[in-house]
Amino acid sequence: GEGNSRSGSNTKMTMAGRLVSAQFVSMMASTLHYPLDCVRRRLMMEAGKKVEERKYRNTVHCFRKIWTEEGYRGFYLGLGPNLVRCIGSALVLVLYDEFKTILT
Protein backbone atom coordinates (compact mmCIF):
# COMPACT_ATOMS: atom_id res chain seq x y z
CA GLY A 1 0.00 0.00 0.00
CA GLU A 2 0.90 3.66 -0.13
CA GLY A 3 1.73 5.86 2.84
CA ASN A 4 4.58 6.62 5.16
CA SER A 5 4.58 3.47 7.30
CA ARG A 6 5.35 -0.18 6.65
CA SER A 7 1.85 -1.34 7.56
CA GLY A 8 0.41 0.65 4.68
CA SER A 9 -1.68 3.04 6.77
CA ASN A 10 -1.62 6.63 5.61
CA THR A 11 -0.07 8.26 8.70
CA LYS A 12 1.45 11.72 8.67
CA MET A 13 4.83 12.28 10.28
CA THR A 14 4.72 14.71 13.20
CA MET A 15 6.46 18.08 12.94
CA ALA A 16 9.06 16.90 15.48
CA GLY A 17 9.67 13.76 13.41
CA ARG A 18 10.10 15.81 10.26
CA LEU A 19 12.49 18.16 12.09
CA VAL A 20 14.63 15.22 13.26
CA SER A 21 14.63 13.75 9.74
CA ALA A 22 15.51 17.09 8.15
CA GLN A 23 18.27 17.62 10.73
CA PHE A 24 19.74 14.20 9.98
CA VAL A 25 19.64 14.71 6.21
CA SER A 26 21.12 18.20 6.49
CA MET A 27 23.96 17.03 8.75
CA MET A 28 24.77 14.03 6.56
CA ALA A 29 24.81 16.13 3.40
CA SER A 30 27.05 18.72 5.07
CA THR A 31 29.46 16.09 6.38
CA LEU A 32 29.74 14.33 3.02
CA HIS A 33 30.20 17.59 1.13
CA TYR A 34 32.57 19.23 3.61
CA PRO A 35 35.88 18.05 2.06
CA LEU A 36 34.90 19.71 -1.23
CA ASP A 37 33.88 22.86 0.63
CA CYS A 38 37.21 22.83 2.47
CA VAL A 39 39.19 22.69 -0.78
CA ARG A 40 37.02 25.41 -2.33
CA ARG A 41 37.57 27.70 0.67
CA ARG A 42 41.32 27.17 0.70
CA LEU A 43 41.58 27.91 -3.02
CA MET A 44 39.47 31.05 -2.57
CA MET A 45 41.88 32.25 0.12
CA GLU A 46 44.72 31.91 -2.41
CA ALA A 47 42.91 33.82 -5.17
CA GLY A 48 44.36 37.27 -4.43
CA LYS A 49 47.96 36.08 -4.14
CA LYS A 50 50.59 36.07 -6.86
CA VAL A 51 51.00 32.68 -8.53
CA GLU A 52 54.45 32.12 -7.03
CA GLU A 53 53.11 32.82 -3.50
CA ARG A 54 50.23 30.35 -3.68
CA LYS A 55 50.34 27.17 -1.64
CA TYR A 56 48.13 25.22 -4.06
CA ARG A 57 48.44 24.98 -7.86
CA ASN A 58 44.95 23.61 -8.54
CA THR A 59 42.11 21.60 -7.02
CA VAL A 60 43.82 18.21 -7.28
CA HIS A 61 47.06 19.60 -5.83
CA CYS A 62 45.08 21.11 -2.95
CA PHE A 63 43.39 17.75 -2.19
CA ARG A 64 46.73 15.94 -2.27
CA LYS A 65 48.52 18.50 -0.12
CA ILE A 66 45.79 18.49 2.55
CA TRP A 67 45.78 14.66 2.56
CA THR A 68 49.56 14.30 2.86
CA GLU A 69 50.16 17.13 5.34
CA GLU A 70 47.04 16.92 7.52
CA GLY A 71 45.38 13.58 6.80
CA TYR A 72 41.63 13.12 6.53
CA ARG A 73 41.10 15.39 9.55
CA GLY A 74 42.37 18.33 7.52
CA PHE A 75 39.27 18.06 5.34
CA TYR A 76 36.97 18.39 8.36
CA LEU A 77 38.49 21.35 10.22
CA GLY A 78 35.59 23.64 11.15
CA LEU A 79 32.88 21.02 10.65
CA GLY A 80 31.40 21.58 14.13
CA PRO A 81 30.15 25.13 13.54
CA ASN A 82 28.90 24.07 10.12
CA LEU A 83 26.81 21.31 11.71
CA VAL A 84 25.29 23.85 14.13
CA ARG A 85 24.28 25.85 11.06
CA CYS A 86 22.36 22.78 9.86
CA ILE A 87 19.76 23.43 12.57
CA GLY A 88 18.62 26.49 10.63
CA SER A 89 18.54 24.54 7.37
CA ALA A 90 16.38 21.84 8.93
CA LEU A 91 14.00 24.44 10.37
CA VAL A 92 13.64 26.09 6.97
CA LEU A 93 12.82 22.75 5.31
CA VAL A 94 10.20 21.83 7.91
CA LEU A 95 8.62 25.31 8.16
CA TYR A 96 8.43 25.60 4.37
CA ASP A 97 6.58 22.28 4.24
CA GLU A 98 4.31 23.38 7.08
CA PHE A 99 3.43 26.74 5.46
CA LYS A 100 2.89 25.06 2.11
CA THR A 101 0.36 22.73 3.74
CA ILE A 102 -1.40 25.61 5.50
CA LEU A 103 -1.64 27.78 2.38
CA THR A 104 -2.94 25.05 0.06
PDB file of C-alpha atoms in Angstrom:
ATOM      1  CA  GLY A   1       0.000   0.000   0.000  1.00  0.00           C
ATOM      2  CA  GLU A   2       0.904   3.664  -0.125  1.00  0.00           C
ATOM      3  CA  GLY A   3       1.727   5.859   2.839  1.00  0.00           C
ATOM      4  CA  ASN A   4       4.577   6.619   5.160  1.00  0.00           C
ATOM      5  CA  SER A   5       4.583   3.473   7.298  1.00  0.00           C
ATOM      6  CA  ARG A   6       5.354  -0.185   6.651  1.00  0.00           C
ATOM      7  CA  SER A   7       1.853  -1.337   7.565  1.00  0.00           C
ATOM      8  CA  GLY A   8       0.414   0.650   4.681  1.00  0.00           C
ATOM      9  CA  SER A   9      -1.676   3.038   6.771  1.00  0.00           C
ATOM     10  CA  ASN A  10      -1.619   6.629   5.607  1.00  0.00           C
ATOM     11  CA  THR A  11      -0.075   8.259   8.703  1.00  0.00           C
ATOM     12  CA  LYS A  12       1.449  11.717   8.673  1.00  0.00           C
ATOM     13  CA  MET A  13       4.830  12.279  10.282  1.00  0.00           C
ATOM     14  CA  THR A  14       4.724  14.714  13.202  1.00  0.00           C
ATOM     15  CA  MET A  15       6.456  18.075  12.940  1.00  0.00           C
ATOM     16  CA  ALA A  16       9.064  16.901  15.476  1.00  0.00           C
ATOM     17  CA  GLY A  17       9.670  13.760  13.405  1.00  0.00           C
ATOM     18  CA  ARG A  18      10.095  15.808  10.264  1.00  0.00           C
ATOM     19  CA  LEU A  19      12.492  18.158  12.086  1.00  0.00           C
ATOM     20  CA  VAL A  20      14.625  15.216  13.259  1.00  0.00           C
ATOM     21  CA  SER A  21      14.626  13.751   9.738  1.00  0.00           C
ATOM     22  CA  ALA A  22      15.511  17.094   8.154  1.00  0.00           C
ATOM     23  CA  GLN A  23      18.269  17.619  10.731  1.00  0.00           C
ATOM     24  CA  PHE A  24      19.737  14.196   9.983  1.00  0.00           C
ATOM     25  CA  VAL A  25      19.637  14.714   6.210  1.00  0.00           C
ATOM     26  CA  SER A  26      21.116  18.200   6.489  1.00  0.00           C
ATOM     27  CA  MET A  27      23.956  17.026   8.754  1.00  0.00           C
ATOM     28  CA  MET A  28      24.769  14.025   6.565  1.00  0.00           C
ATOM     29  CA  ALA A  29      24.810  16.130   3.399  1.00  0.00           C
ATOM     30  CA  SER A  30      27.052  18.722   5.068  1.00  0.00           C
ATOM     31  CA  THR A  31      29.455  16.087   6.383  1.00  0.00           C
ATOM     32  CA  LEU A  32      29.738  14.326   3.023  1.00  0.00           C
ATOM     33  CA  HIS A  33      30.197  17.590   1.127  1.00  0.00           C
ATOM     34  CA  TYR A  34      32.566  19.234   3.614  1.00  0.00           C
ATOM     35  CA  PRO A  35      35.880  18.054   2.062  1.00  0.00           C
ATOM     36  CA  LEU A  36      34.897  19.715  -1.233  1.00  0.00           C
ATOM     37  CA  ASP A  37      33.881  22.855   0.627  1.00  0.00           C
ATOM     38  CA  CYS A  38      37.211  22.827   2.472  1.00  0.00           C
ATOM     39  CA  VAL A  39      39.190  22.690  -0.777  1.00  0.00           C
ATOM     40  CA  ARG A  40      37.020  25.407  -2.328  1.00  0.00           C
ATOM     41  CA  ARG A  41      37.566  27.700   0.670  1.00  0.00           C
ATOM     42  CA  ARG A  42      41.320  27.171   0.700  1.00  0.00           C
ATOM     43  CA  LEU A  43      41.579  27.906  -3.016  1.00  0.00           C
ATOM     44  CA  MET A  44      39.465  31.052  -2.569  1.00  0.00           C
ATOM     45  CA  MET A  45      41.881  32.252   0.124  1.00  0.00           C
ATOM     46  CA  GLU A  46      44.716  31.914  -2.406  1.00  0.00           C
ATOM     47  CA  ALA A  47      42.911  33.821  -5.166  1.00  0.00           C
ATOM     48  CA  GLY A  48      44.360  37.266  -4.430  1.00  0.00           C
ATOM     49  CA  LYS A  49      47.964  36.085  -4.136  1.00  0.00           C
ATOM     50  CA  LYS A  50      50.589  36.067  -6.857  1.00  0.00           C
ATOM     51  CA  VAL A  51      50.995  32.677  -8.535  1.00  0.00           C
ATOM     52  CA  GLU A  52      54.454  32.121  -7.030  1.00  0.00           C
ATOM     53  CA  GLU A  53      53.111  32.824  -3.497  1.00  0.00           C
ATOM     54  CA  ARG A  54      50.234  30.351  -3.681  1.00  0.00           C
ATOM     55  CA  LYS A  55      50.336  27.175  -1.638  1.00  0.00           C
ATOM     56  CA  TYR A  56      48.130  25.218  -4.064  1.00  0.00           C
ATOM     57  CA  ARG A  57      48.439  24.985  -7.861  1.00  0.00           C
ATOM     58  CA  ASN A  58      44.946  23.615  -8.545  1.00  0.00           C
ATOM     59  CA  THR A  59      42.107  21.598  -7.018  1.00  0.00           C
ATOM     60  CA  VAL A  60      43.822  18.212  -7.283  1.00  0.00           C
ATOM     61  CA  HIS A  61      47.060  19.605  -5.832  1.00  0.00           C
ATOM     62  CA  CYS A  62      45.077  21.113  -2.952  1.00  0.00           C
ATOM     63  CA  PHE A  63      43.393  17.746  -2.193  1.00  0.00           C
ATOM     64  CA  ARG A  64      46.726  15.936  -2.267  1.00  0.00           C
ATOM     65  CA  LYS A  65      48.525  18.503  -0.116  1.00  0.00           C
ATOM     66  CA  ILE A  66      45.793  18.489   2.547  1.00  0.00           C
ATOM     67  CA  TRP A  67      45.775  14.663   2.557  1.00  0.00           C
ATOM     68  CA  THR A  68      49.556  14.300   2.855  1.00  0.00           C
ATOM     69  CA  GLU A  69      50.156  17.133   5.344  1.00  0.00           C
ATOM     70  CA  GLU A  70      47.036  16.924   7.524  1.00  0.00           C
ATOM     71  CA  GLY A  71      45.382  13.577   6.805  1.00  0.00           C
ATOM     72  CA  TYR A  72      41.632  13.120   6.526  1.00  0.00           C
ATOM     73  CA  ARG A  73      41.103  15.386   9.554  1.00  0.00           C
ATOM     74  CA  GLY A  74      42.373  18.334   7.516  1.00  0.00           C
ATOM     75  CA  PHE A  75      39.267  18.061   5.337  1.00  0.00           C
ATOM     76  CA  TYR A  76      36.968  18.388   8.361  1.00  0.00           C
ATOM     77  CA  LEU A  77      38.486  21.351  10.222  1.00  0.00           C
ATOM     78  CA  GLY A  78      35.591  23.643  11.155  1.00  0.00           C
ATOM     79  CA  LEU A  79      32.883  21.021  10.647  1.00  0.00           C
ATOM     80  CA  GLY A  80      31.400  21.583  14.132  1.00  0.00           C
ATOM     81  CA  PRO A  81      30.151  25.132  13.540  1.00  0.00           C
ATOM     82  CA  ASN A  82      28.902  24.067  10.120  1.00  0.00           C
ATOM     83  CA  LEU A  83      26.808  21.314  11.713  1.00  0.00           C
ATOM     84  CA  VAL A  84      25.295  23.854  14.131  1.00  0.00           C
ATOM     85  CA  ARG A  85      24.282  25.853  11.056  1.00  0.00           C
ATOM     86  CA  CYS A  86      22.357  22.781   9.862  1.00  0.00           C
ATOM     87  CA  ILE A  87      19.761  23.432  12.569  1.00  0.00           C
ATOM     88  CA  GLY A  88      18.615  26.494  10.628  1.00  0.00           C
ATOM     89  CA  SER A  89      18.537  24.536   7.373  1.00  0.00           C
ATOM     90  CA  ALA A  90      16.382  21.842   8.933  1.00  0.00           C
ATOM     91  CA  LEU A  91      13.998  24.436  10.366  1.00  0.00           C
ATOM     92  CA  VAL A  92      13.643  26.092   6.968  1.00  0.00           C
ATOM     93  CA  LEU A  93      12.820  22.749   5.313  1.00  0.00           C
ATOM     94  CA  VAL A  94      10.199  21.833   7.912  1.00  0.00           C
ATOM     95  CA  LEU A  95       8.621  25.307   8.158  1.00  0.00           C
ATOM     96  CA  TYR A  96       8.433  25.597   4.365  1.00  0.00           C
ATOM     97  CA  ASP A  97       6.585  22.280   4.241  1.00  0.00           C
ATOM     98  CA  GLU A  98       4.307  23.384   7.084  1.00  0.00           C
ATOM     99  CA  PHE A  99       3.435  26.737   5.464  1.00  0.00           C
ATOM    100  CA  LYS A 100       2.890  25.062   2.113  1.00  0.00           C
ATOM    101  CA  THR A 101       0.365  22.732   3.739  1.00  0.00           C
ATOM    102  CA  ILE A 102      -1.400  25.607   5.505  1.00  0.00           C
ATOM    103  CA  LEU A 103      -1.641  27.777   2.376  1.00  0.00           C
ATOM    104  CA  THR A 104      -2.941  25.049   0.056  1.00  0.00           C
TER     105      THR A 104
END
